[in-house]
Amino acid sequence: MKFLFPVVFRFQPDLISPLCIPDKGDRDYIGFATLPDQVHRKSVKRGFDFTLMVVGESGLGKSTLINSLFLDDLYKNRKVPDVSERIQKTTSIEKKTMEIEERGVKLRLTVIDTPGFGDAVNCEDSWKVCTNYIEDQFRQYFTDESGLNRRNIQDNRVHCCLYFVPPWGHSLRQMDLELMKRLHQKVNIVVVIAKADCLTTSEIARLKQNILNDIREHEIQMYEFPECDSDEDEEFKQQDRELKASVPFAVVGSNTTLEVSGKKVRGRQYPWGVVDVENPKHSDFIKLRTMLISTHMQDLKDVTEDVHYENFRAQCISQISQHARERGKLKRDSAPYDSDCSETDRLLLQKDQEIRRMQEMLNQMQEKLKGNA
């Protein structure tokens, strides 16, 4: 007899095989304490997905920062447009995907860049491309989740949006506020002050405070760090307090490795010295990387799943129910239904067809079971 986990019987101890009793010497041991290890092995084998959107005007070092965060070059063949091309340039979506492996853990990283954002003379509609892309990914996931084959659903939902604020302003601009107002209920927004080496320490502190004041004044919901559990150690709690105090992150990116005092660092060379990207006194780069990758990546995904996607899903279901009631009312009134189907109508028809197919499959299975019986 083969057991999937150790089992201890309470009766007839003389009939118990020694193989059924664990070596731990505890006769009350069942074995479900290994469930976290089973989940860990399964998750590592399946791998992880993470989608990051970066938004900001050209020249703020978005590509450099992404390369610095993940220690790779995602933009090897990028062509930088000249000034004449930027005048009429519109915001577009550029998608980069890469596979990263670290200590046996595989991560499928997708970076969504928005070239052209804020580059045109008229930037009134720059936010539309970003919101449309996020909603399209929600809609695709909702369609896949409602289908028959749900085993191999690919999650392309945007889990985090890094919004780059230029260092030469005194606070958020109207364009920044308009985008955040339309994105804050659809994605986790993390504000980043780009090229922080252009500012002094006091200027950075003043700019951070002005940005936070604007966010509160316009009631914009940024990504909120979860509270630490009571059983966490003091070191982790201190790290969490430092991360919360650093928002918005003032960062410096660099793809260059320099040698300073016999030590190789990733930084930027200036006539007056070297800016060490990974030095907490020079930049919040390490804190941003710690938050984004080491400590809060899974929480970003959970908030996307439990809050932003659930809101979108509830809206879709509400629209489908409303259209179903309207269609039933039209049928009862014997009115012709010849208007063009909207996207929600097409989705409703698709769900009806899938339900009929599932019913037919169930009927076939029941007939086979009756025949075998």
mmCIF file of C-alpha atoms in Angstrom:
data_model
loop_
_atom_site.group_PDB
_atom_site.id
_atom_site.type_symbol
_atom_site.label_atom_id
_atom_site.label_comp_id
_atom_site.label_asym_id
_atom_site.label_seq_id
_atom_site.Cartn_x
_atom_site.Cartn_y
_atom_site.Cartn_z
ATOM 1 C CA MET A 1 0.000 0.000 0.000
ATOM 2 C CA LYS A 2 1.495 3.344 -1.045
ATOM 3 C CA PHE A 3 0.811 6.593 0.808
ATOM 4 C CA LEU A 4 1.271 10.065 -0.622
ATOM 5 C CA PHE A 5 2.191 11.361 2.854
ATOM 6 C CA PRO A 6 3.045 9.770 6.233
ATOM 7 C CA VAL A 7 0.024 8.362 8.025
ATOM 8 C CA VAL A 8 -0.329 7.253 11.660
ATOM 9 C CA PHE A 9 -3.216 4.972 12.686
ATOM 10 C CA ARG A 10 -4.709 5.225 16.166
ATOM 11 C CA PHE A 11 -5.818 1.610 16.340
ATOM 12 C CA GLN A 12 -4.030 -1.791 16.439
ATOM 13 C CA PRO A 13 -0.489 -0.472 16.887
ATOM 14 C CA ASP A 14 0.934 -3.974 16.403
ATOM 15 C CA LEU A 15 -0.266 -3.935 12.770
ATOM 16 C CA ILE A 16 1.343 -0.609 11.883
ATOM 17 C CA SER A 17 4.226 -0.872 9.487
ATOM 18 C CA PRO A 18 7.400 0.978 10.567
ATOM 19 C CA LEU A 19 7.425 2.677 7.142
ATOM 20 C CA CYS A 20 4.245 4.573 7.987
ATOM 21 C CA ILE A 21 5.706 6.275 11.040
ATOM 22 C CA PRO A 22 7.988 9.259 10.390
ATOM 23 C CA ASP A 23 11.496 9.326 11.744
ATOM 24 C CA LYS A 24 10.742 12.461 13.761
ATOM 25 C CA GLY A 25 9.554 10.357 16.682
ATOM 26 C CA ASP A 26 6.266 12.258 16.915
ATOM 27 C CA ARG A 27 3.359 9.872 16.523
ATOM 28 C CA ASP A 28 0.951 12.791 15.986
ATOM 29 C CA TYR A 29 2.802 13.892 12.846
ATOM 30 C CA ILE A 30 0.548 13.706 9.749
ATOM 31 C CA GLY A 31 2.592 15.386 7.033
ATOM 32 C CA PHE A 32 0.671 18.392 5.752
ATOM 33 C CA ALA A 33 3.394 20.648 7.149
ATOM 34 C CA THR A 34 5.223 19.976 3.873
ATOM 35 C CA LEU A 35 2.500 21.765 1.880
ATOM 36 C CA PRO A 36 4.534 25.032 1.633
ATOM 37 C CA ASP A 37 7.420 23.030 0.173
ATOM 38 C CA GLN A 38 5.097 21.441 -2.371
ATOM 39 C CA VAL A 39 3.720 24.839 -3.401
ATOM 40 C CA HIS A 40 7.248 26.223 -3.607
ATOM 41 C CA ARG A 41 8.445 23.414 -5.891
ATOM 42 C CA LYS A 42 5.404 23.760 -8.137
ATOM 43 C CA SER A 43 5.739 27.553 -8.360
ATOM 44 C CA VAL A 44 9.456 27.389 -9.148
ATOM 45 C CA LYS A 45 8.817 24.812 -11.848
ATOM 46 C CA ARG A 46 6.062 26.913 -13.421
ATOM 47 C CA GLY A 47 7.975 30.195 -13.187
ATOM 48 C CA PHE A 48 6.712 33.704 -12.547
ATOM 49 C CA ASP A 49 5.397 36.574 -14.688
ATOM 50 C CA PHE A 50 5.704 40.288 -14.078
ATOM 51 C CA THR A 51 4.667 43.163 -16.332
ATOM 52 C CA LEU A 52 6.080 46.630 -15.752
ATOM 53 C CA MET A 53 4.965 49.788 -17.558
ATOM 54 C CA VAL A 54 7.267 52.819 -17.704
ATOM 55 C CA VAL A 55 5.742 56.198 -18.543
ATOM 56 C CA GLY A 56 7.513 59.507 -18.973
ATOM 57 C CA GLU A 57 8.784 61.891 -21.601
ATOM 58 C CA SER A 58 11.948 61.184 -23.576
ATOM 59 C CA GLY A 59 15.328 61.960 -22.065
ATOM 60 C CA LEU A 60 14.514 61.060 -18.452
ATOM 61 C CA GLY A 61 16.584 57.867 -18.423
ATOM 62 C CA LYS A 62 13.763 55.309 -18.423
ATOM 63 C CA SER A 63 15.642 52.778 -20.546
ATOM 64 C CA THR A 64 18.835 53.234 -18.538
ATOM 65 C CA LEU A 65 17.006 52.690 -15.258
ATOM 66 C CA ILE A 66 15.297 49.511 -16.498
ATOM 67 C CA ASN A 67 18.631 48.140 -17.705
ATOM 68 C CA SER A 68 20.167 48.987 -14.324
ATOM 69 C CA LEU A 69 17.338 47.317 -12.408
ATOM 70 C CA PHE A 70 17.499 43.992 -14.241
ATOM 71 C CA LEU A 71 21.195 44.032 -15.282
ATOM 72 C CA ASP A 72 20.454 43.550 -18.967
ATOM 73 C CA ASP A 73 20.091 45.626 -22.140
ATOM 74 C CA LEU A 74 16.489 45.603 -23.345
ATOM 75 C CA TYR A 75 16.959 48.419 -25.851
ATOM 76 C CA LYS A 76 19.924 47.378 -27.979
ATOM 77 C CA ASN A 77 18.431 48.340 -31.354
ATOM 78 C CA ARG A 78 16.382 51.372 -30.346
ATOM 79 C CA LYS A 79 16.375 54.329 -32.745
ATOM 80 C CA VAL A 80 16.144 57.728 -31.052
ATOM 81 C CA PRO A 81 13.987 60.133 -33.137
ATOM 82 C CA ASP A 82 15.257 63.628 -33.882
ATOM 83 C CA VAL A 83 13.487 66.875 -33.011
ATOM 84 C CA SER A 84 11.532 67.130 -36.284
ATOM 85 C CA GLU A 85 10.031 63.655 -35.763
ATOM 86 C CA ARG A 86 8.998 64.433 -32.199
ATOM 87 C CA ILE A 87 6.862 67.447 -33.178
ATOM 88 C CA GLN A 88 4.113 65.284 -34.691
ATOM 89 C CA LYS A 89 4.945 62.107 -32.788
ATOM 90 C CA THR A 90 2.108 60.384 -30.955
ATOM 91 C CA THR A 91 2.315 58.058 -27.984
ATOM 92 C CA SER A 92 2.826 54.419 -28.902
ATOM 93 C CA ILE A 93 3.322 51.116 -27.094
ATOM 94 C CA GLU A 94 6.607 49.235 -27.239
ATOM 95 C CA LYS A 95 6.710 45.797 -25.626
ATOM 96 C CA LYS A 96 9.899 44.015 -24.570
ATOM 97 C CA THR A 97 9.967 40.535 -23.031
ATOM 98 C CA MET A 98 12.925 38.722 -21.520
ATOM 99 C CA GLU A 99 13.516 35.570 -19.503
ATOM 100 C CA ILE A 100 15.561 35.964 -16.319
ATOM 101 C CA GLU A 101 16.797 33.120 -14.134
ATOM 102 C CA GLU A 102 18.302 33.536 -10.684
ATOM 103 C CA ARG A 103 19.158 30.620 -8.390
ATOM 104 C CA GLY A 104 16.838 28.325 -10.298
ATOM 105 C CA VAL A 105 13.883 30.745 -10.193
ATOM 106 C CA LYS A 106 12.626 31.831 -13.622
ATOM 107 C CA LEU A 107 10.995 35.204 -14.212
ATOM 108 C CA ARG A 108 9.297 36.240 -17.431
ATOM 109 C CA LEU A 109 9.675 40.009 -17.389
ATOM 110 C CA THR A 110 7.643 42.196 -19.753
ATOM 111 C CA VAL A 111 8.459 45.904 -19.957
ATOM 112 C CA ILE A 112 5.870 48.174 -21.603
ATOM 113 C CA ASP A 113 7.468 51.404 -22.802
ATOM 114 C CA THR A 114 5.515 54.412 -24.069
ATOM 115 C CA PRO A 115 7.750 56.256 -26.571
ATOM 116 C CA GLY A 116 6.340 59.596 -27.625
ATOM 117 C CA PHE A 117 4.609 60.330 -24.332
ATOM 118 C CA GLY A 118 4.828 64.061 -23.646
ATOM 119 C CA ASP A 119 7.003 64.726 -26.703
ATOM 120 C CA ALA A 120 4.391 66.306 -28.956
ATOM 121 C CA VAL A 121 3.345 69.950 -28.814
ATOM 122 C CA ASN A 122 -0.226 68.936 -27.913
ATOM 123 C CA CYS A 123 -0.139 66.307 -25.138
ATOM 124 C CA GLU A 124 -3.829 66.338 -24.231
ATOM 125 C CA ASP A 125 -4.484 62.753 -25.335
ATOM 126 C CA SER A 126 -1.184 61.149 -24.321
ATOM 127 C CA TRP A 127 -2.898 59.263 -21.503
ATOM 128 C CA LYS A 128 -5.368 57.464 -23.800
ATOM 129 C CA VAL A 129 -2.819 55.015 -25.191
ATOM 130 C CA CYS A 130 -1.781 53.960 -21.675
ATOM 131 C CA THR A 131 -5.309 53.480 -20.346
ATOM 132 C CA ASN A 132 -6.456 51.665 -23.505
ATOM 133 C CA TYR A 133 -3.565 49.211 -23.291
ATOM 134 C CA ILE A 134 -4.212 48.425 -19.606
ATOM 135 C CA GLU A 135 -7.927 47.906 -20.237
ATOM 136 C CA ASP A 136 -7.221 45.738 -23.298
ATOM 137 C CA GLN A 137 -5.091 43.404 -21.167
ATOM 138 C CA PHE A 138 -7.837 43.212 -18.532
ATOM 139 C CA ARG A 139 -10.405 42.480 -21.244
ATOM 140 C CA GLN A 140 -8.258 39.756 -22.808
ATOM 141 C CA TYR A 141 -7.684 38.108 -19.430
ATOM 142 C CA PHE A 142 -11.409 38.277 -18.660
ATOM 143 C CA THR A 143 -12.200 36.600 -21.990
ATOM 144 C CA ASP A 144 -9.618 33.857 -21.427
ATOM 145 C CA GLU A 145 -10.757 33.322 -17.852
ATOM 146 C CA SER A 146 -14.377 32.931 -18.963
ATOM 147 C CA GLY A 147 -13.507 30.421 -21.695
ATOM 148 C CA LEU A 148 -13.469 26.634 -21.635
ATOM 149 C CA ASN A 149 -9.688 26.173 -21.619
ATOM 150 C CA ARG A 150 -8.389 27.973 -18.516
ATOM 151 C CA ARG A 151 -5.273 25.928 -17.852
ATOM 152 C CA ASN A 152 -2.807 27.887 -19.975
ATOM 153 C CA ILE A 153 -3.942 31.478 -19.477
ATOM 154 C CA GLN A 154 -1.133 33.940 -20.059
ATOM 155 C CA ASP A 155 -1.198 36.891 -17.679
ATOM 156 C CA ASN A 156 -0.275 40.084 -19.550
ATOM 157 C CA ARG A 157 -1.948 42.464 -17.097
ATOM 158 C CA VAL A 158 0.162 45.445 -16.050
ATOM 159 C CA HIS A 159 1.214 44.937 -12.435
ATOM 160 C CA CYS A 160 3.072 48.198 -11.873
ATOM 161 C CA CYS A 161 3.485 51.565 -13.589
ATOM 162 C CA LEU A 162 6.670 53.540 -12.978
ATOM 163 C CA TYR A 163 5.827 57.171 -13.682
ATOM 164 C CA PHE A 164 8.897 59.352 -14.281
ATOM 165 C CA VAL A 165 8.749 62.971 -13.122
ATOM 166 C CA PRO A 166 11.390 65.379 -14.508
ATOM 167 C CA PRO A 167 13.735 66.947 -11.929
ATOM 168 C CA TRP A 168 13.538 70.461 -13.367
ATOM 169 C CA GLY A 169 9.988 71.174 -12.176
ATOM 170 C CA HIS A 170 8.768 72.278 -8.768
ATOM 171 C CA SER A 171 5.972 69.701 -8.577
ATOM 172 C CA LEU A 172 3.634 67.657 -10.774
ATOM 173 C CA ARG A 173 2.517 69.182 -14.066
ATOM 174 C CA GLN A 174 -1.018 69.188 -15.399
ATOM 175 C CA MET A 175 -0.100 66.396 -17.832
ATOM 176 C CA ASP A 176 1.165 64.280 -14.920
ATOM 177 C CA LEU A 177 -2.001 64.823 -12.916
ATOM 178 C CA GLU A 178 -4.293 64.012 -15.850
ATOM 179 C CA LEU A 179 -2.559 60.688 -16.465
ATOM 180 C CA MET A 180 -2.509 59.686 -12.800
ATOM 181 C CA LYS A 181 -6.182 60.499 -12.354
ATOM 182 C CA ARG A 182 -7.053 58.111 -15.176
ATOM 183 C CA LEU A 183 -4.633 55.347 -14.169
ATOM 184 C CA HIS A 184 -4.754 55.224 -10.368
ATOM 185 C CA GLN A 185 -7.804 52.921 -10.293
ATOM 186 C CA LYS A 186 -6.465 50.627 -13.004
ATOM 187 C CA VAL A 187 -2.819 49.997 -12.061
ATOM 188 C CA ASN A 188 -0.337 50.367 -9.201
ATOM 189 C CA ILE A 189 1.433 53.702 -9.725
ATOM 190 C CA VAL A 190 4.925 54.280 -8.333
ATOM 191 C CA VAL A 191 6.281 57.800 -8.856
ATOM 192 C CA VAL A 192 9.973 58.149 -9.682
ATOM 193 C CA ILE A 193 11.964 61.392 -9.784
ATOM 194 C CA ALA A 194 14.329 60.912 -12.714
ATOM 195 C CA LYS A 195 17.941 62.103 -12.883
ATOM 196 C CA ALA A 196 18.063 62.956 -9.205
ATOM 197 C CA ASP A 197 21.776 63.789 -9.478
ATOM 198 C CA CYS A 198 20.681 67.132 -10.971
ATOM 199 C CA LEU A 199 19.340 68.210 -7.570
ATOM 200 C CA THR A 200 20.804 68.838 -4.146
ATOM 201 C CA THR A 201 19.594 66.972 -1.077
ATOM 202 C CA SER A 202 17.390 69.862 0.062
ATOM 203 C CA GLU A 203 15.925 70.293 -3.440
ATOM 204 C CA ILE A 204 15.060 66.595 -3.598
ATOM 205 C CA ALA A 205 13.312 66.745 -0.208
ATOM 206 C CA ARG A 206 11.329 69.831 -1.264
ATOM 207 C CA LEU A 207 10.317 68.268 -4.594
ATOM 208 C CA LYS A 208 9.213 65.053 -2.881
ATOM 209 C CA GLN A 209 7.048 66.989 -0.437
ATOM 210 C CA ASN A 210 5.445 69.052 -3.224
ATOM 211 C CA ILE A 211 4.640 65.901 -5.196
ATOM 212 C CA LEU A 212 3.044 64.247 -2.156
ATOM 213 C CA ASN A 213 1.007 67.397 -1.492
ATOM 214 C CA ASP A 214 -0.294 67.413 -5.082
ATOM 215 C CA ILE A 215 -1.192 63.723 -4.859
ATOM 216 C CA ARG A 216 -3.186 64.274 -1.666
ATOM 217 C CA GLU A 217 -4.838 67.418 -2.983
ATOM 218 C CA HIS A 218 -6.100 65.688 -6.146
ATOM 219 C CA GLU A 219 -7.008 62.465 -4.252
ATOM 220 C CA ILE A 220 -4.802 60.243 -6.390
ATOM 221 C CA GLN A 221 -4.375 56.718 -5.048
ATOM 222 C CA MET A 222 -0.767 55.623 -5.275
ATOM 223 C CA TYR A 223 0.486 52.136 -4.503
ATOM 224 C CA GLU A 224 0.355 51.689 -0.730
ATOM 225 C CA PHE A 225 2.864 49.495 1.033
ATOM 226 C CA PRO A 226 1.216 46.779 3.119
ATOM 227 C CA GLU A 227 1.698 46.872 6.857
ATOM 228 C CA CYS A 228 4.285 44.531 8.341
ATOM 229 C CA ASP A 229 3.097 41.503 10.266
ATOM 230 C CA SER A 230 3.665 41.498 13.995
ATOM 231 C CA ASP A 231 5.959 38.445 13.771
ATOM 232 C CA GLU A 232 8.397 40.128 11.353
ATOM 233 C CA ASP A 233 11.875 40.813 12.662
ATOM 234 C CA GLU A 234 12.986 44.323 13.520
ATOM 235 C CA GLU A 235 15.381 44.523 10.575
ATOM 236 C CA PHE A 236 12.582 43.963 8.058
ATOM 237 C CA LYS A 237 10.348 46.494 9.827
ATOM 238 C CA GLN A 238 13.129 49.089 9.675
ATOM 239 C CA GLN A 239 13.610 48.402 5.974
ATOM 240 C CA ASP A 240 9.872 48.808 5.392
ATOM 241 C CA ARG A 241 9.849 52.151 7.230
ATOM 242 C CA GLU A 242 12.753 53.394 5.112
ATOM 243 C CA LEU A 243 10.989 52.391 1.886
ATOM 244 C CA LYS A 244 7.804 54.203 2.883
ATOM 245 C CA ALA A 245 9.773 57.315 3.838
ATOM 246 C CA SER A 246 11.558 57.377 0.451
ATOM 247 C CA VAL A 247 8.406 57.715 -1.679
ATOM 248 C CA PRO A 248 8.578 59.118 -4.330
ATOM 249 C CA PHE A 249 11.911 57.543 -5.200
ATOM 250 C CA ALA A 250 14.639 59.896 -6.449
ATOM 251 C CA VAL A 251 16.801 57.674 -8.660
ATOM 252 C CA VAL A 252 19.852 57.722 -10.887
ATOM 253 C CA GLY A 253 20.485 55.045 -13.502
ATOM 254 C CA SER A 254 23.705 53.988 -15.182
ATOM 255 C CA ASN A 255 24.918 51.228 -17.494
ATOM 256 C CA THR A 256 28.583 52.060 -16.905
ATOM 257 C CA THR A 257 30.879 50.335 -14.412
ATOM 258 C CA LEU A 258 33.573 52.575 -12.928
ATOM 259 C CA GLU A 259 36.476 51.869 -10.601
ATOM 260 C CA VAL A 260 36.604 54.026 -7.477
ATOM 261 C CA SER A 261 39.286 53.445 -4.839
ATOM 262 C CA GLY A 262 39.985 49.997 -6.237
ATOM 263 C CA LYS A 263 36.311 49.026 -6.136
ATOM 264 C CA LYS A 264 34.057 48.639 -9.177
ATOM 265 C CA VAL A 265 30.766 50.506 -8.900
ATOM 266 C CA ARG A 266 27.876 51.252 -11.230
ATOM 267 C CA GLY A 267 27.785 55.004 -11.552
ATOM 268 C CA ARG A 268 28.156 58.211 -13.559
ATOM 269 C CA GLN A 269 31.406 60.128 -13.988
ATOM 270 C CA TYR A 270 31.414 63.899 -13.516
ATOM 271 C CA PRO A 271 34.285 66.435 -13.317
ATOM 272 C CA TRP A 272 33.646 66.833 -9.592
ATOM 273 C CA GLY A 273 33.400 63.115 -8.820
ATOM 274 C CA VAL A 274 31.415 59.910 -9.294
ATOM 275 C CA VAL A 275 27.738 59.332 -8.534
ATOM 276 C CA ASP A 276 27.397 55.791 -7.211
ATOM 277 C CA VAL A 277 23.991 54.518 -8.318
ATOM 278 C CA GLU A 278 23.852 51.925 -5.527
ATOM 279 C CA ASN A 279 24.900 54.329 -2.780
ATOM 280 C CA PRO A 280 21.849 55.254 -0.637
ATOM 281 C CA LYS A 281 23.361 58.693 -0.010
ATOM 282 C CA HIS A 282 23.414 59.419 -3.751
ATOM 283 C CA SER A 283 20.188 57.810 -4.951
ATOM 284 C CA ASP A 284 17.109 55.797 -3.971
ATOM 285 C CA PHE A 285 17.942 53.232 -6.659
ATOM 286 C CA ILE A 286 18.622 50.403 -4.195
ATOM 287 C CA LYS A 287 15.362 51.114 -2.340
ATOM 288 C CA LEU A 288 13.378 51.104 -5.571
ATOM 289 C CA ARG A 289 14.959 47.831 -6.669
ATOM 290 C CA THR A 290 14.358 46.288 -3.243
ATOM 291 C CA MET A 291 10.709 47.309 -3.274
ATOM 292 C CA LEU A 292 10.039 46.383 -6.887
ATOM 293 C CA ILE A 293 11.845 43.040 -7.005
ATOM 294 C CA SER A 294 12.852 41.696 -3.597
ATOM 295 C CA THR A 295 10.015 42.546 -1.206
ATOM 296 C CA HIS A 296 6.834 43.759 -2.944
ATOM 297 C CA MET A 297 6.673 42.140 -6.399
ATOM 298 C CA GLN A 298 4.127 39.552 -5.279
ATOM 299 C CA ASP A 299 2.071 42.178 -3.443
ATOM 300 C CA LEU A 300 1.948 44.273 -6.622
ATOM 301 C CA LYS A 301 0.553 41.247 -8.441
ATOM 302 C CA ASP A 302 -1.929 40.523 -5.639
ATOM 303 C CA VAL A 303 -3.258 44.099 -5.633
ATOM 304 C CA THR A 304 -3.630 43.935 -9.415
ATOM 305 C CA GLU A 305 -5.576 40.684 -9.123
ATOM 306 C CA ASP A 306 -7.698 41.465 -6.065
ATOM 307 C CA VAL A 307 -8.407 45.173 -6.561
ATOM 308 C CA HIS A 308 -7.860 46.586 -10.048
ATOM 309 C CA TYR A 309 -8.848 43.513 -12.066
ATOM 310 C CA GLU A 310 -11.800 42.734 -9.789
ATOM 311 C CA ASN A 311 -13.147 46.257 -10.338
ATOM 312 C CA PHE A 312 -12.875 45.810 -14.102
ATOM 313 C CA ARG A 313 -14.434 42.332 -13.910
ATOM 314 C CA ALA A 314 -17.349 43.621 -11.830
ATOM 315 C CA GLN A 315 -17.998 46.350 -14.402
ATOM 316 C CA CYS A 316 -17.980 43.828 -17.255
ATOM 317 C CA ILE A 317 -20.381 41.484 -15.467
ATOM 318 C CA SER A 318 -22.663 44.400 -14.631
ATOM 319 C CA GLN A 319 -22.715 45.497 -18.272
ATOM 320 C CA ILE A 320 -23.390 41.948 -19.454
ATOM 321 C CA SER A 321 -26.282 41.593 -16.987
ATOM 322 C CA GLN A 322 -27.717 44.943 -17.998
ATOM 323 C CA HIS A 323 -27.595 44.069 -21.689
ATOM 324 C CA ALA A 324 -29.168 40.696 -20.961
ATOM 325 C CA ARG A 325 -32.058 42.385 -19.139
ATOM 326 C CA GLU A 326 -32.485 44.882 -21.955
ATOM 327 C CA ARG A 327 -32.470 42.118 -24.540
ATOM 328 C CA GLY A 328 -35.026 40.141 -22.554
ATOM 329 C CA LYS A 329 -37.226 43.205 -22.310
ATOM 330 C CA LEU A 330 -37.011 43.761 -26.056
ATOM 331 C CA LYS A 331 -37.956 40.154 -26.706
ATOM 332 C CA ARG A 332 -40.946 40.414 -24.379
ATOM 333 C CA ASP A 333 -42.088 43.529 -26.188
ATOM 334 C CA SER A 334 -41.665 41.689 -29.537
ATOM 335 C CA ALA A 335 -39.461 44.474 -30.817
ATOM 336 C CA PRO A 336 -36.949 43.719 -33.563
ATOM 337 C CA TYR A 337 -33.367 43.522 -32.439
ATOM 338 C CA ASP A 338 -31.479 44.672 -35.518
ATOM 339 C CA SER A 339 -29.059 47.212 -34.061
ATOM 340 C CA ASP A 340 -25.331 46.682 -34.375
ATOM 341 C CA CYS A 341 -23.836 44.578 -31.645
ATOM 342 C CA SER A 342 -21.471 46.356 -29.343
ATOM 343 C CA GLU A 343 -18.414 44.671 -27.955
ATOM 344 C CA THR A 344 -20.298 43.742 -24.795
ATOM 345 C CA ASP A 345 -23.068 42.166 -26.896
ATOM 346 C CA ARG A 346 -20.529 40.100 -28.792
ATOM 347 C CA LEU A 347 -19.019 38.962 -25.511
ATOM 348 C CA LEU A 348 -22.463 37.963 -24.242
ATOM 349 C CA LEU A 349 -23.214 35.988 -27.393
ATOM 350 C CA GLN A 350 -19.858 34.284 -27.116
ATOM 351 C CA LYS A 351 -20.601 33.252 -23.526
ATOM 352 C CA ASP A 352 -24.002 31.869 -24.568
ATOM 353 C CA GLN A 353 -22.367 29.754 -27.258
ATOM 354 C CA GLU A 354 -19.774 28.451 -24.795
ATOM 355 C CA ILE A 355 -22.508 27.516 -22.302
ATOM 356 C CA ARG A 356 -24.389 25.601 -25.019
ATOM 357 C CA ARG A 357 -21.223 23.764 -26.001
ATOM 358 C CA MET A 358 -20.537 22.839 -22.377
ATOM 359 C CA GLN A 359 -24.134 21.580 -22.009
ATOM 360 C CA GLU A 360 -23.745 19.405 -25.104
ATOM 361 C CA MET A 361 -20.479 17.989 -23.769
ATOM 362 C CA LEU A 362 -22.123 17.178 -20.423
ATOM 363 C CA ASN A 363 -25.014 15.463 -22.179
ATOM 364 C CA GLN A 364 -22.595 13.339 -24.226
ATOM 365 C CA MET A 365 -20.662 12.362 -21.093
ATOM 366 C CA GLN A 366 -23.884 11.397 -19.328
ATOM 367 C CA GLU A 367 -24.953 9.234 -22.288
ATOM 368 C CA LYS A 368 -21.569 7.461 -22.236
ATOM 369 C CA LEU A 369 -21.827 6.862 -18.503
ATOM 370 C CA LYS A 370 -25.333 5.415 -18.933
ATOM 371 C CA GLY A 371 -24.105 3.169 -21.741
ATOM 372 C CA ASN A 372 -21.185 1.884 -19.626
ATOM 373 C CA ALA A 373 -23.538 1.274 -16.708
#
